[in-house]
PDB file of C-alpha atoms in Angstrom:
ATOM      1  CA  MET A 408     -16.289  12.714   1.857  1.00  0.00           C
ATOM      2  CA  GLU A 409     -17.630  14.100   5.052  1.00  0.00           C
ATOM      3  CA  TRP A 410     -15.380  15.419   8.350  1.00  0.00           C
ATOM      4  CA  ARG A 411     -16.578  12.646  10.175  1.00  0.00           C
ATOM      5  CA  LYS A 412     -15.971   9.906   8.264  1.00  0.00           C
ATOM      6  CA  VAL A 413     -12.112  11.410   7.116  1.00  0.00           C
ATOM      7  CA  CYS A 414     -11.683  11.465  11.318  1.00  0.00           C
ATOM      8  CA  MET A 415     -12.050   7.677  11.619  1.00  0.00           C
ATOM      9  CA  TYR A 416     -10.135   7.047   8.739  1.00  0.00           C
ATOM     10  CA  ILE A 417      -7.534   8.219  10.491  1.00  0.00           C
ATOM     11  CA  LEU A 418      -8.249   7.253  13.568  1.00  0.00           C
ATOM     12  CA  ALA A 419      -8.364   3.384  11.965  1.00  0.00           C
ATOM     13  CA  GLN A 420      -5.132   3.976  10.436  1.00  0.00           C
ATOM     14  CA  LEU A 421      -3.766   5.024  13.697  1.00  0.00           C
ATOM     15  CA  VAL A 422      -4.992   2.142  15.998  1.00  0.00           C
ATOM     16  CA  GLY A 423      -4.235  -0.514  13.419  1.00  0.00           C
ATOM     17  CA  GLY A 424      -0.764   0.873  12.783  1.00  0.00           C
ATOM     18  CA  THR A 425       0.192   0.681  16.374  1.00  0.00           C
ATOM     19  CA  THR A 426      -1.712  -2.193  16.497  1.00  0.00           C
ATOM     20  CA  ALA A 427      -0.019  -4.078  14.160  1.00  0.00           C
ATOM     21  CA  GLY A 428       3.637  -2.270  15.588  1.00  0.00           C
ATOM     22  CA  GLY A 429       2.668  -3.973  19.321  1.00  0.00           C
ATOM     23  CA  SER A 430       1.963  -7.336  17.715  1.00  0.00           C
ATOM     24  CA  ILE A 431       5.584  -7.287  15.764  1.00  0.00           C
ATOM     25  CA  LEU A 432       6.955  -6.140  18.854  1.00  0.00           C
ATOM     26  CA  ALA A 433       5.816  -8.763  20.618  1.00  0.00           C
ATOM     27  CA  VAL A 434       6.718 -11.542  17.876  1.00  0.00           C
ATOM     28  CA  ILE A 435       9.890 -10.757  17.528  1.00  0.00           C
ATOM     29  CA  ASP A 436      10.769  -9.151  20.874  1.00  0.00           C
ATOM     30  CA  LYS A 437      13.184  -6.190  19.057  1.00  0.00           C
ATOM     31  CA  PRO A 438      12.149  -3.271  17.521  1.00  0.00           C
ATOM     32  CA  ILE A 439      12.411  -3.161  13.281  1.00  0.00           C
ATOM     33  CA  ALA A 440      14.514  -0.349  11.829  1.00  0.00           C
ATOM     34  CA  VAL A 441      12.078   0.976   8.926  1.00  0.00           C
ATOM     35  CA  GLY A 442      13.911   3.522   6.803  1.00  0.00           C
ATOM     36  CA  PRO A 443      16.183   4.201   4.114  1.00  0.00           C
ATOM     37  CA  VAL A 444      18.747   1.177   3.296  1.00  0.00           C
ATOM     38  CA  GLY A 445      22.428   1.711   2.669  1.00  0.00           C
ATOM     39  CA  ASP A 446      22.869   5.075   0.469  1.00  0.00           C
ATOM     40  CA  TYR A 447      20.061   5.852  -0.035  1.00  0.00           C
ATOM     41  CA  THR A 448      18.421   9.260   2.185  1.00  0.00           C
ATOM     42  CA  ILE A 449      15.115   9.811   3.755  1.00  0.00           C
ATOM     43  CA  TRP A 450      13.738  11.313   0.153  1.00  0.00           C
ATOM     44  CA  HIS A 451      15.001   8.218  -2.084  1.00  0.00           C
ATOM     45  CA  ALA A 452      12.604   6.151   0.385  1.00  0.00           C
ATOM     46  CA  LEU A 453       9.625   8.589   0.427  1.00  0.00           C
ATOM     47  CA  LEU A 454       9.711   8.716  -3.490  1.00  0.00           C
ATOM     48  CA  ALA A 455       9.887   5.220  -4.296  1.00  0.00           C
ATOM     49  CA  GLU A 456       7.445   4.178  -1.716  1.00  0.00           C
ATOM     50  CA  PHE A 457       5.059   7.172  -2.941  1.00  0.00           C
ATOM     51  CA  ILE A 458       5.580   6.183  -6.729  1.00  0.00           C
ATOM     52  CA  PHE A 459       4.713   1.947  -5.618  1.00  0.00           C
ATOM     53  CA  THR A 460       1.904   2.719  -3.173  1.00  0.00           C
ATOM     54  CA  PHE A 461       0.125   5.147  -6.103  1.00  0.00           C
ATOM     55  CA  MET A 462       1.181   1.996  -8.090  1.00  0.00           C
ATOM     56  CA  LEU A 463      -0.330  -0.405  -5.526  1.00  0.00           C
ATOM     57  CA  VAL A 464      -3.795   1.674  -5.593  1.00  0.00           C
ATOM     58  CA  PHE A 465      -4.151   2.300  -9.327  1.00  0.00           C
ATOM     59  CA  VAL A 466      -3.806  -1.293  -9.992  1.00  0.00           C
ATOM     60  CA  VAL A 467      -6.040  -2.221  -7.494  1.00  0.00           C
ATOM     61  CA  ASN A 468      -8.901  -0.079  -8.028  1.00  0.00           C
ATOM     62  CA  ASN A 469      -8.891  -0.665 -11.406  1.00  0.00           C
ATOM     63  CA  CYS A 470      -8.964  -4.162 -11.180  1.00  0.00           C
ATOM     64  CA  ALA A 471     -10.589  -5.229  -8.298  1.00  0.00           C
ATOM     65  CA  VAL A 472     -13.320  -1.825  -7.456  1.00  0.00           C
ATOM     66  CA  SER A 473     -13.630  -0.730 -11.018  1.00  0.00           C
ATOM     67  CA  LYS A 474     -17.865  -1.410 -11.787  1.00  0.00           C
ATOM     68  CA  ARG A 475     -16.817  -0.739 -15.477  1.00  0.00           C
ATOM     69  CA  ASN A 476     -13.855  -3.165 -15.239  1.00  0.00           C
ATOM     70  CA  ASN A 477     -15.495  -5.785 -13.424  1.00  0.00           C
ATOM     71  CA  PRO A 478     -19.233  -5.980 -14.383  1.00  0.00           C
ATOM     72  CA  LEU A 479     -21.645  -8.118 -12.708  1.00  0.00           C
ATOM     73  CA  ASN A 480     -22.540 -10.792 -15.342  1.00  0.00           C
ATOM     74  CA  ASP A 481     -18.635 -11.474 -16.612  1.00  0.00           C
ATOM     75  CA  ALA A 482     -16.745 -11.061 -13.328  1.00  0.00           C
ATOM     76  CA  ASN A 483     -13.033 -10.697 -13.140  1.00  0.00           C
ATOM     77  CA  GLN A 484     -11.122 -13.426 -11.200  1.00  0.00           C
ATOM     78  CA  PHE A 485      -7.270 -12.184 -12.591  1.00  0.00           C
ATOM     79  CA  TYR A 486      -7.117  -8.779 -10.244  1.00  0.00           C
ATOM     80  CA  ALA A 487      -5.979 -10.910  -7.321  1.00  0.00           C
ATOM     81  CA  LEU A 488      -2.626 -11.591  -9.863  1.00  0.00           C
ATOM     82  CA  ALA A 489      -1.871  -8.205 -11.036  1.00  0.00           C
ATOM     83  CA  ILE A 490      -1.959  -6.727  -7.510  1.00  0.00           C
ATOM     84  CA  GLY A 491       0.026  -9.372  -6.450  1.00  0.00           C
ATOM     85  CA  PHE A 492       2.534  -8.222  -9.094  1.00  0.00           C
ATOM     86  CA  VAL A 493       3.053  -5.107  -8.388  1.00  0.00           C
ATOM     87  CA  ILE A 494       3.743  -6.305  -4.609  1.00  0.00           C
ATOM     88  CA  VAL A 495       6.733  -8.489  -6.073  1.00  0.00           C
ATOM     89  CA  ALA A 496       7.668  -6.096  -8.598  1.00  0.00           C
ATOM     90  CA  GLY A 497       7.556  -3.027  -6.285  1.00  0.00           C
ATOM     91  CA  GLY A 498       9.207  -5.869  -3.449  1.00  0.00           C
ATOM     92  CA  TYR A 499      11.990  -6.352  -6.037  1.00  0.00           C
ATOM     93  CA  ALA A 500      12.458  -3.000  -7.027  1.00  0.00           C
ATOM     94  CA  ILE A 501      12.794  -0.526  -4.325  1.00  0.00           C
ATOM     95  CA  GLY A 502      12.983  -3.397  -1.552  1.00  0.00           C
ATOM     96  CA  ALA A 503      16.985  -2.129  -1.595  1.00  0.00           C
ATOM     97  CA  VAL A 504      15.946   1.535  -1.030  1.00  0.00           C
ATOM     98  CA  SER A 505      13.308   1.513   1.473  1.00  0.00           C
ATOM     99  CA  GLY A 506      12.185  -1.957   2.778  1.00  0.00           C
ATOM    100  CA  ALA A 507       8.997  -1.726  -0.052  1.00  0.00           C
ATOM    101  CA  ALA A 508       6.936  -1.066   2.702  1.00  0.00           C
ATOM    102  CA  PHE A 509       3.784  -0.271   0.923  1.00  0.00           C
ATOM    103  CA  ASN A 510       1.207   1.421   2.610  1.00  0.00           C
ATOM    104  CA  PRO A 511      -1.966   2.828   0.862  1.00  0.00           C
TER     105      PRO A 511
END
């Protein structure tokens, strides 16, 4: 990937995150605490988020984006179900650790 595209991607992520945070602040009118829950440390939360974000990206890349698993003549329509199950599983598994804020 070209460095110009990398920089644009980083800029888009920062603008999107800032916009989302501002939108939530405007709707709820108070900041939302994001971080470890209970007795967990930041390292527990970071590890849990890394593992389930990896799993989410892995499933998306193998289901929805893959041309081998999703040929034009036999379109796979179950990718949304697989992605949804990963998000639900991650929410139940690490919701009590970090709040389950996956960000690929």
